[in-house]
Each structure stands twice: as C-alpha cells, then as structure tokens.
mmCIF file of C-alpha atoms in Angstrom:
data_model
loop_
_atom_site.group_PDB
_atom_site.id
_atom_site.type_symbol
_atom_site.label_atom_id
_atom_site.label_comp_id
_atom_site.label_asym_id
_atom_site.label_seq_id
_atom_site.Cartn_x
_atom_site.Cartn_y
_atom_site.Cartn_z
ATOM 1 C CA MET A 1211 21.223 -2.559 19.369
ATOM 2 C CA THR A 1212 18.799 -0.088 20.270
ATOM 3 C CA PRO A 1213 18.039 2.968 17.828
ATOM 4 C CA GLY A 1214 18.823 6.246 18.259
ATOM 5 C CA ASP A 1215 16.003 9.041 18.957
ATOM 6 C CA GLU A 1216 17.243 10.230 15.086
ATOM 7 C CA VAL A 1217 16.097 6.428 14.327
ATOM 8 C CA LEU A 1218 13.087 6.629 15.902
ATOM 9 C CA ARG A 1219 12.171 10.027 15.342
ATOM 10 C CA ARG A 1220 12.278 9.375 11.005
ATOM 11 C CA ALA A 1221 11.153 6.461 11.782
ATOM 12 C CA ALA A 1222 7.592 7.393 13.550
ATOM 13 C CA ALA A 1223 7.000 9.496 10.265
ATOM 14 C CA VAL A 1224 6.731 6.449 7.703
ATOM 15 C CA ARG A 1225 3.446 6.229 6.055
ATOM 16 C CA LEU A 1226 4.843 4.575 3.297
ATOM 17 C CA MET A 1227 7.970 1.881 3.297
ATOM 18 C CA ILE A 1228 9.310 0.809 0.173
ATOM 19 C CA PHE A 1229 11.115 -2.921 -0.051
ATOM 20 C CA ASP A 1230 13.914 -3.876 -2.370
ATOM 21 C CA VAL A 1231 14.019 -7.333 -3.290
ATOM 22 C CA ASP A 1232 17.271 -8.747 -3.877
ATOM 23 C CA GLY A 1233 19.734 -9.097 -0.957
ATOM 24 C CA VAL A 1234 16.720 -7.377 1.139
ATOM 25 C CA LEU A 1235 13.451 -9.547 0.934
ATOM 26 C CA THR A 1236 16.051 -12.169 -0.313
ATOM 27 C CA GLU A 1237 19.286 -13.273 0.350
ATOM 28 C CA GLY A 1238 19.940 -12.382 -3.127
ATOM 29 C CA THR A 1239 20.757 -15.423 -4.722
ATOM 30 C CA LEU A 1240 19.258 -16.742 -7.533
ATOM 31 C CA HIS A 1241 18.461 -20.086 -8.357
ATOM 32 C CA TYR A 1242 17.704 -21.094 -11.979
ATOM 33 C CA GLY A 1243 15.837 -24.664 -12.700
ATOM 34 C CA PRO A 1244 16.875 -26.623 -15.304
ATOM 35 C CA ASP A 1245 14.255 -25.551 -17.759
ATOM 36 C CA GLY A 1246 15.597 -21.714 -16.741
ATOM 37 C CA GLU A 1247 13.119 -20.743 -14.587
ATOM 38 C CA MET A 1248 14.309 -18.462 -11.501
ATOM 39 C CA MET A 1249 13.444 -19.318 -7.971
ATOM 40 C CA LYS A 1250 13.493 -17.454 -5.132
ATOM 41 C CA THR A 1251 13.027 -17.505 -1.015
ATOM 42 C CA PHE A 1252 10.738 -15.411 0.787
ATOM 43 C CA ASN A 1253 11.951 -15.449 4.604
ATOM 44 C CA VAL A 1254 7.758 -15.955 6.327
ATOM 45 C CA HIS A 1255 8.857 -13.871 9.211
ATOM 46 C CA ASP A 1256 9.550 -10.721 6.554
ATOM 47 C CA GLY A 1257 6.170 -11.345 5.636
ATOM 48 C CA LEU A 1258 4.325 -11.337 8.386
ATOM 49 C CA GLY A 1259 6.192 -8.237 9.129
ATOM 50 C CA ILE A 1260 4.646 -6.556 6.123
ATOM 51 C CA LYS A 1261 1.778 -8.392 7.280
ATOM 52 C CA LEU A 1262 1.448 -6.313 10.107
ATOM 53 C CA LEU A 1263 3.029 -3.048 9.145
ATOM 54 C CA GLN A 1264 -0.414 -2.612 6.768
ATOM 55 C CA GLU A 1265 -3.083 -3.570 10.061
ATOM 56 C CA SER A 1266 -0.881 -0.543 11.505
ATOM 57 C CA GLY A 1267 -1.880 1.582 8.302
ATOM 58 C CA VAL A 1268 1.167 2.582 6.822
ATOM 59 C CA GLN A 1269 1.800 1.298 3.216
ATOM 60 C CA THR A 1270 3.965 -0.893 1.618
ATOM 61 C CA ALA A 1271 5.546 -1.462 -2.171
ATOM 62 C CA ILE A 1272 8.172 -2.528 -4.245
ATOM 63 C CA ILE A 1273 10.841 -1.327 -6.504
ATOM 64 C CA SER A 1274 12.703 -3.682 -7.885
ATOM 65 C CA ALA A 1275 16.002 -3.587 -10.661
ATOM 66 C CA ARG A 1276 15.304 -7.355 -11.817
ATOM 67 C CA ARG A 1277 11.175 -8.201 -12.963
ATOM 68 C CA SER A 1278 10.276 -11.957 -11.870
ATOM 69 C CA ASP A 1279 6.636 -13.625 -12.065
ATOM 70 C CA ILE A 1280 7.485 -15.086 -8.031
ATOM 71 C CA VAL A 1281 7.755 -11.081 -7.042
ATOM 72 C CA THR A 1282 4.227 -10.719 -8.612
ATOM 73 C CA ARG A 1283 2.614 -13.655 -6.757
ATOM 74 C CA ARG A 1284 4.443 -12.852 -3.130
ATOM 75 C CA ALA A 1285 3.399 -9.512 -3.322
ATOM 76 C CA ALA A 1286 -0.096 -10.036 -4.039
ATOM 77 C CA ASP A 1287 0.092 -13.070 -1.625
ATOM 78 C CA LEU A 1288 1.031 -10.416 1.183
ATOM 79 C CA GLY A 1289 -1.127 -7.499 -0.850
ATOM 80 C CA ILE A 1290 1.370 -5.153 -1.535
ATOM 81 C CA SER A 1291 -0.617 -3.374 -4.080
ATOM 82 C CA HIS A 1292 1.990 -0.900 -5.467
ATOM 83 C CA VAL A 1293 4.665 -2.961 -7.271
ATOM 84 C CA HIS A 1294 7.176 -1.773 -9.944
ATOM 85 C CA GLN A 1295 9.788 -4.266 -11.465
ATOM 86 C CA GLY A 1296 12.609 -3.928 -14.179
ATOM 87 C CA GLY A 1297 15.148 -1.413 -14.824
ATOM 88 C CA HIS A 1298 18.306 0.310 -12.909
ATOM 89 C CA ASP A 1299 16.009 3.705 -13.169
ATOM 90 C CA LYS A 1300 14.721 3.288 -9.208
ATOM 91 C CA LEU A 1301 13.949 7.211 -8.377
ATOM 92 C CA THR A 1302 11.202 7.649 -11.840
ATOM 93 C CA PRO A 1303 9.330 4.696 -9.704
ATOM 94 C CA PHE A 1304 9.765 6.249 -6.630
ATOM 95 C CA GLN A 1305 8.522 10.134 -7.472
ATOM 96 C CA ASN A 1306 5.282 7.942 -9.610
ATOM 97 C CA LEU A 1307 4.409 6.270 -6.168
ATOM 98 C CA LEU A 1308 4.971 9.846 -4.212
ATOM 99 C CA ASP A 1309 2.584 11.668 -6.723
ATOM 100 C CA LYS A 1310 0.462 8.454 -6.743
ATOM 101 C CA THR A 1311 0.358 8.262 -2.910
ATOM 102 C CA GLY A 1312 -0.105 12.045 -2.104
ATOM 103 C CA LEU A 1313 2.979 11.387 -0.135
ATOM 104 C CA THR A 1314 6.783 13.163 0.280
ATOM 105 C CA ALA A 1315 10.183 11.640 0.280
ATOM 106 C CA ALA A 1316 10.293 12.134 3.944
ATOM 107 C CA GLN A 1317 7.574 10.281 4.825
ATOM 108 C CA CYS A 1318 8.993 7.454 2.536
ATOM 109 C CA GLY A 1319 10.982 4.942 4.308
ATOM 110 C CA PHE A 1320 12.793 2.711 2.104
ATOM 111 C CA ILE A 1321 15.516 -0.305 2.141
ATOM 112 C CA GLY A 1322 17.936 -1.191 0.251
ATOM 113 C CA ASP A 1323 21.503 -3.217 -0.195
ATOM 114 C CA ASP A 1324 23.075 -1.854 -3.437
ATOM 115 C CA VAL A 1325 24.252 1.240 -5.289
ATOM 116 C CA VAL A 1326 20.658 1.009 -7.527
ATOM 117 C CA ASP A 1327 18.734 1.828 -4.343
ATOM 118 C CA LEU A 1328 21.051 5.591 -3.695
ATOM 119 C CA PRO A 1329 18.823 7.263 -5.619
ATOM 120 C CA ILE A 1330 16.038 6.826 -3.674
ATOM 121 C CA LEU A 1331 17.768 5.507 0.194
ATOM 122 C CA SER A 1332 19.865 9.244 -0.689
ATOM 123 C CA ARG A 1333 16.093 10.887 -0.731
ATOM 124 C CA ALA A 1334 13.710 8.837 1.429
ATOM 125 C CA GLY A 1335 13.666 9.889 5.094
ATOM 126 C CA PHE A 1336 14.313 6.533 6.331
ATOM 127 C CA ALA A 1337 16.695 5.164 4.534
ATOM 128 C CA VAL A 1338 17.724 1.834 5.814
ATOM 129 C CA GLY A 1339 20.426 -1.049 4.792
ATOM 130 C CA VAL A 1340 21.110 -4.582 5.642
ATOM 131 C CA PRO A 1341 24.181 -5.673 6.440
ATOM 132 C CA ASN A 1342 25.376 -7.836 3.523
ATOM 133 C CA GLY A 1343 24.874 -4.603 1.469
ATOM 134 C CA ARG A 1344 26.921 -2.873 -0.153
ATOM 135 C CA ALA A 1345 29.106 -0.622 1.497
ATOM 136 C CA GLU A 1346 28.372 2.574 -0.107
ATOM 137 C CA VAL A 1347 24.806 2.117 0.787
ATOM 138 C CA ARG A 1348 25.449 1.405 4.742
ATOM 139 C CA GLN A 1349 27.432 4.335 4.719
ATOM 140 C CA MET A 1350 24.643 6.806 3.957
ATOM 141 C CA VAL A 1351 21.632 5.314 5.314
ATOM 142 C CA HIS A 1352 19.921 6.069 8.684
ATOM 143 C CA HIS A 1353 19.517 2.847 10.347
ATOM 144 C CA VAL A 1354 21.720 -0.796 9.185
ATOM 145 C CA THR A 1355 19.890 -3.688 10.142
ATOM 146 C CA GLN A 1356 21.195 -6.306 12.554
ATOM 147 C CA ALA A 1357 19.531 -9.064 10.382
ATOM 148 C CA ALA A 1358 20.552 -10.169 6.257
ATOM 149 C CA GLY A 1359 18.520 -9.718 4.018
ATOM 150 C CA GLY A 1360 16.272 -12.530 3.260
ATOM 151 C CA HIS A 1361 16.811 -13.830 6.978
ATOM 152 C CA GLY A 1362 14.614 -10.817 9.172
ATOM 153 C CA ALA A 1363 15.882 -7.369 7.448
ATOM 154 C CA VAL A 1364 12.573 -6.388 6.654
ATOM 155 C CA ARG A 1365 11.190 -8.039 9.647
ATOM 156 C CA GLU A 1366 13.977 -6.354 11.649
ATOM 157 C CA VAL A 1367 12.389 -2.838 9.981
ATOM 158 C CA CYS A 1368 8.475 -3.951 10.320
ATOM 159 C CA GLU A 1369 8.762 -3.974 13.927
ATOM 160 C CA LEU A 1370 11.248 -0.548 14.523
ATOM 161 C CA LEU A 1371 8.349 0.479 12.354
ATOM 162 C CA LEU A 1372 5.651 -0.475 14.907
ATOM 163 C CA ARG A 1373 7.559 0.475 17.893
ATOM 164 C CA ALA A 1374 8.405 4.486 16.646
ATOM 165 C CA GLN A 1375 4.516 4.698 15.585
ATOM 166 C CA GLY A 1376 2.863 3.413 19.033
ATOM 167 C CA ASN A 1377 1.332 0.456 17.554
ATOM 168 C CA TYR A 1378 3.939 -2.499 17.988
ATOM 169 C CA GLU A 1379 1.332 -3.803 20.773
ATOM 170 C CA ARG A 1380 -2.338 -2.977 19.224
ATOM 171 C CA VAL A 1381 -1.148 -5.287 16.229
ATOM 172 C CA LEU A 1382 0.818 -8.261 18.756
ATOM 173 C CA ALA A 1383 -3.068 -8.064 20.591
ATOM 174 C CA GLN A 1384 -4.609 -10.365 17.747
ATOM 175 C CA PHE A 1385 -1.939 -13.152 19.267
ATOM 176 C CA ARG A 1386 -1.877 -13.546 22.444
ATOM 177 C CA VAL A 1387 -3.939 -15.735 24.329
#
C-alpha cells in the first residue's frame, strides 16, 4: 500500500524520529532467564534502517516506559544518543527532547503501540502505529505500518522517511556495486 500525500508531507517534515521499544523495536514479548534477567529481541533490519536515517541527517531517540540495560546497550550500538527510559509519563521526556533539540512537535515523528504512547502520538507531526498495537493507537495515528512491531516496522518507517525526504537513493548508494 502506497502512503498518501498527507503521510508523505508529514514524513518529509521529520527531523527527529522517536521510537518506543516494547511492541515497536521488539515484538513486545519479555523473556526472563533463570536468574531473573530480562531479554529482548531486536530486528537487525530495523537497526540498519535507523543507521541509514541518521546518515540522512534525521536525529533519532528512544522514549520507553520500561527501564532496561538491554535498551541502553542497543541504543549505544545504534548511536541513538537521546534515550529516556522509565515511567508511563512519556510527555515530559518528549517536551524535554524538544527543548534540548530546539525542534517543534511538528518536526518530530513517533512510533508507538500502546495507550501510554497516546500523549506523544497526539502531538507529533508524524504519528505512526503498528498493526499489532492497540486499537486506540491505530485509530488516531497518521500511518500504520504493514510490518508488525519487532518484525520490520521500524525499517519500514525509516525507509518511508528517507523516500519522503528524497534521501533513499543517496543513502543506499553506498551498497550498490
């Protein structure tokens, strides 16, 4: 399905893309090891999409309600310097991020999947949901990905932004023979 003109217009304006973690960067399943350690699974295609988006000049961030050392490590691996974890109040860290970057909400994209994401999704210039997310989220976002969270949804959004901003061919040129 091809995104409409309004979705492409909103995507073209994004200068900062913010990602939720559980249900977006992961499929939303938490695994606990025998010693109580928590494990999460991330999609490598999503990771490359984030790196390509950064290469195009779009800043990236994570705002997650759950605190996890694994997320801190994944964010470091991907070069995501804006990371906020812990607490269901995601609006305060969103506002702090706007203040820190000097960007407006209209210049931000956010991809989320659950009701704790609604305060940011209702303000972001480009609000994105995933098909495995809550109905309340899917009903109010500008775009719902075809891929599920943890299964390429983030890569899909990154490529949509790259195409809308005219940067897709440029960032992929490094891989062409």
